[in-house]
mmCIF file of C-alpha atoms in Angstrom:
data_model
loop_
_atom_site.group_PDB
_atom_site.id
_atom_site.type_symbol
_atom_site.label_atom_id
_atom_site.label_comp_id
_atom_site.label_asym_id
_atom_site.label_seq_id
_atom_site.Cartn_x
_atom_site.Cartn_y
_atom_site.Cartn_z
ATOM 1 C CA MET A 22 106.690 115.995 85.930
ATOM 2 C CA SER A 23 108.498 112.778 85.118
ATOM 3 C CA PHE A 24 108.917 109.555 87.018
ATOM 4 C CA ASP A 25 110.576 106.207 86.581
ATOM 5 C CA LEU A 26 107.807 103.627 86.265
ATOM 6 C CA GLY A 27 110.222 100.731 86.740
ATOM 7 C CA SER A 28 111.559 102.090 90.025
ATOM 8 C CA LEU A 29 108.080 102.932 91.223
ATOM 9 C CA LEU A 30 106.798 99.430 90.442
ATOM 10 C CA GLN A 31 109.878 97.840 91.989
ATOM 11 C CA SER A 32 109.463 99.838 95.191
ATOM 12 C CA GLN A 33 105.775 98.918 95.462
ATOM 13 C CA LEU A 34 105.869 95.298 94.282
ATOM 14 C CA GLY A 35 109.429 93.992 94.563
ATOM 15 C CA ASN A 36 109.308 93.076 98.248
ATOM 16 C CA VAL A 37 105.915 91.398 97.903
ATOM 17 C CA LEU A 38 107.146 89.201 95.036
ATOM 18 C CA SER A 39 110.461 88.461 96.713
ATOM 19 C CA GLN A 40 108.735 87.533 99.975
ATOM 20 C CA PHE A 41 106.332 85.238 98.086
ATOM 21 C CA LEU A 42 109.280 83.340 96.594
ATOM 22 C CA SER A 43 111.136 83.149 99.912
ATOM 23 C CA GLN A 44 108.033 81.791 101.633
ATOM 24 C CA ASN A 45 107.909 79.118 98.964
ATOM 25 C CA GLY A 46 111.405 77.895 99.720
ATOM 26 C CA GLU A 47 113.519 79.962 97.347
ATOM 27 C CA PRO A 48 116.724 81.573 98.668
ATOM 28 C CA ALA A 49 116.437 85.263 99.584
ATOM 29 C CA GLU A 50 119.100 86.424 97.123
ATOM 30 C CA GLY A 51 117.548 84.534 94.207
ATOM 31 C CA SER A 52 114.080 85.709 95.206
ATOM 32 C CA ALA A 53 115.107 89.371 95.162
ATOM 33 C CA LYS A 54 116.844 88.990 91.812
ATOM 34 C CA ALA A 55 113.879 87.145 90.283
ATOM 35 C CA ALA A 56 111.436 89.812 91.495
ATOM 36 C CA GLY A 57 113.686 92.477 89.993
ATOM 37 C CA LEU A 58 113.590 90.694 86.643
ATOM 38 C CA ALA A 59 109.885 89.832 86.607
ATOM 39 C CA ILE A 60 108.510 93.360 86.901
ATOM 40 C CA PRO A 61 110.267 94.803 83.824
ATOM 41 C CA ALA A 62 109.489 91.584 81.929
ATOM 42 C CA VAL A 63 105.773 92.068 82.609
ATOM 43 C CA VAL A 64 105.898 95.736 81.609
ATOM 44 C CA ALA A 65 107.832 94.915 78.423
ATOM 45 C CA GLY A 66 105.318 92.202 77.587
ATOM 46 C CA LEU A 67 102.419 94.600 78.042
ATOM 47 C CA VAL A 68 104.091 97.208 75.848
ATOM 48 C CA LYS A 69 104.703 94.606 73.149
ATOM 49 C CA HIS A 70 101.082 93.453 73.451
ATOM 50 C CA VAL A 71 99.664 96.895 72.686
ATOM 51 C CA SER A 72 102.298 98.141 70.229
ATOM 52 C CA GLY A 73 100.672 98.734 66.874
ATOM 53 C CA ASP A 74 97.469 96.909 67.775
ATOM 54 C CA THR A 75 94.594 99.204 68.669
ATOM 55 C CA GLN A 76 92.340 96.294 69.628
ATOM 56 C CA ASN A 77 94.879 95.025 72.163
ATOM 57 C CA ALA A 78 95.427 98.560 73.434
ATOM 58 C CA ALA A 79 91.678 99.050 73.878
ATOM 59 C CA GLY A 80 91.408 95.729 75.732
ATOM 60 C CA LEU A 81 94.233 96.657 78.095
ATOM 61 C CA PHE A 82 92.729 100.098 78.640
ATOM 62 C CA ASP A 83 89.414 98.490 79.566
ATOM 63 C CA LEU A 84 91.177 96.108 81.939
ATOM 64 C CA LEU A 85 92.926 99.052 83.610
ATOM 65 C CA SER A 86 89.965 101.398 83.768
ATOM 66 C CA GLY A 87 86.764 99.456 83.152
ATOM 67 C CA ALA A 88 84.586 96.876 84.807
ATOM 68 C CA SER A 89 86.514 93.986 83.230
ATOM 69 C CA GLY A 90 89.389 94.756 85.600
ATOM 70 C CA ASN A 91 87.399 94.658 88.834
ATOM 71 C CA ALA A 92 89.172 91.443 89.827
ATOM 72 C CA LEU A 93 92.380 93.497 90.034
ATOM 73 C CA ASN A 94 91.022 95.806 92.726
ATOM 74 C CA GLY A 95 92.871 95.290 95.973
ATOM 75 C CA ALA A 96 95.346 92.771 94.529
ATOM 76 C CA LEU A 97 98.360 94.444 96.119
ATOM 77 C CA SER A 98 96.827 94.540 99.589
ATOM 78 C CA GLN A 99 95.709 90.935 99.094
ATOM 79 C CA ALA A 100 99.258 89.906 98.156
ATOM 80 C CA THR A 101 100.821 91.960 100.960
ATOM 81 C CA SER A 102 98.636 90.246 103.528
ATOM 82 C CA GLY A 103 99.267 86.852 101.917
ATOM 83 C CA THR A 104 95.535 86.279 101.680
ATOM 84 C CA ASP A 105 94.411 83.877 98.970
ATOM 85 C CA LEU A 106 97.446 84.254 96.728
ATOM 86 C CA GLY A 107 96.184 81.239 94.817
ATOM 87 C CA SER A 108 93.341 83.276 93.331
ATOM 88 C CA LEU A 109 95.769 85.986 92.195
ATOM 89 C CA ILE A 110 98.082 83.390 90.665
ATOM 90 C CA ASP A 111 95.125 81.757 88.906
ATOM 91 C CA LEU A 112 94.083 85.166 87.575
ATOM 92 C CA GLY A 113 97.631 85.758 86.351
ATOM 93 C CA LYS A 114 97.757 82.352 84.681
ATOM 94 C CA SER A 115 94.532 83.137 82.849
ATOM 95 C CA LEU A 116 95.809 86.556 81.713
ATOM 96 C CA LEU A 117 99.393 85.613 80.806
ATOM 97 C CA PRO A 118 98.666 83.911 77.456
ATOM 98 C CA ASN A 119 96.447 86.762 76.275
ATOM 99 C CA LEU A 120 98.571 89.677 77.461
ATOM 100 C CA LEU A 121 102.074 88.256 77.083
ATOM 101 C CA GLY A 122 101.508 85.675 74.373
ATOM 102 C CA GLY A 123 103.287 82.384 74.010
ATOM 103 C CA SER A 124 106.567 83.778 75.287
ATOM 104 C CA ALA A 125 105.448 83.874 78.927
ATOM 105 C CA ALA A 126 106.800 80.392 79.702
ATOM 106 C CA ASN A 127 110.138 81.193 78.057
ATOM 107 C CA VAL A 128 110.382 84.435 80.023
ATOM 108 C CA SER A 129 109.641 82.723 83.337
ATOM 109 C CA ASP A 130 112.169 79.982 82.547
ATOM 110 C CA GLU A 131 114.829 82.594 81.757
ATOM 111 C CA ILE A 132 114.076 84.474 84.983
ATOM 112 C CA ALA A 133 114.449 81.203 86.884
ATOM 113 C CA ARG A 134 117.747 80.445 85.170
ATOM 114 C CA GLU A 135 119.156 83.945 85.752
ATOM 115 C CA SER A 136 118.128 84.134 89.404
ATOM 116 C CA GLY A 137 118.646 80.549 90.508
ATOM 117 C CA ILE A 138 115.037 79.844 91.463
ATOM 118 C CA SER A 139 113.104 76.821 90.216
ATOM 119 C CA LYS A 140 111.152 76.927 86.958
ATOM 120 C CA VAL A 141 107.957 76.243 88.891
ATOM 121 C CA SER A 142 108.641 79.276 91.092
ATOM 122 C CA GLY A 143 109.466 81.328 87.997
ATOM 123 C CA GLY A 144 106.085 80.482 86.499
ATOM 124 C CA SER A 145 104.271 81.295 89.732
ATOM 125 C CA LEU A 146 106.219 84.535 90.004
ATOM 126 C CA MET A 147 105.138 85.698 86.541
ATOM 127 C CA ALA A 148 101.554 84.637 87.253
ATOM 128 C CA LEU A 149 101.563 86.727 90.445
ATOM 129 C CA ALA A 150 103.520 89.664 89.023
ATOM 130 C CA LEU A 151 101.112 90.263 86.143
ATOM 131 C CA PRO A 152 97.971 90.972 88.201
ATOM 132 C CA LEU A 153 100.010 93.011 90.697
ATOM 133 C CA VAL A 154 101.452 95.224 87.943
ATOM 134 C CA LEU A 155 98.008 95.566 86.366
ATOM 135 C CA SER A 156 96.455 96.372 89.744
ATOM 136 C CA PHE A 157 99.086 99.044 90.359
ATOM 137 C CA LEU A 158 98.470 100.573 86.927
ATOM 138 C CA ARG A 159 94.711 100.365 87.403
ATOM 139 C CA ARG A 160 94.962 102.185 90.727
ATOM 140 C CA HIS A 161 96.988 104.962 89.074
ATOM 141 C CA ALA A 162 95.031 105.119 85.795
ATOM 142 C CA ASP A 163 92.666 107.826 87.034
#
């Protein structure tokens, strides 16, 4: 059985991310485009993080399946309801440098440029997208 992880993530998370941007004053078209760019950027960053580094791979595995990832439980329902998005964004900001390295700011700036949203919104988008992607993967890791 095969599946397209990108399409699956986009269908589960795209509207939540796009709606977050729209609620923060970004135009609907730019919000949808930015959400569509952020999800594969997060996945690519995670793949790069674990490629050839068993310690990073073990850390990500623990985050997805162990107690260290408990903060990710329920993140999607939290984001869908709009409840305390600040805590999810703060979690994402704390994880971004470790999981995506120093390129996270450049990636969010490029997403902002490509989609027409502000750089501030691009940074918030990446900070929200990361815990949502991780939460989705954690939920499906079993």
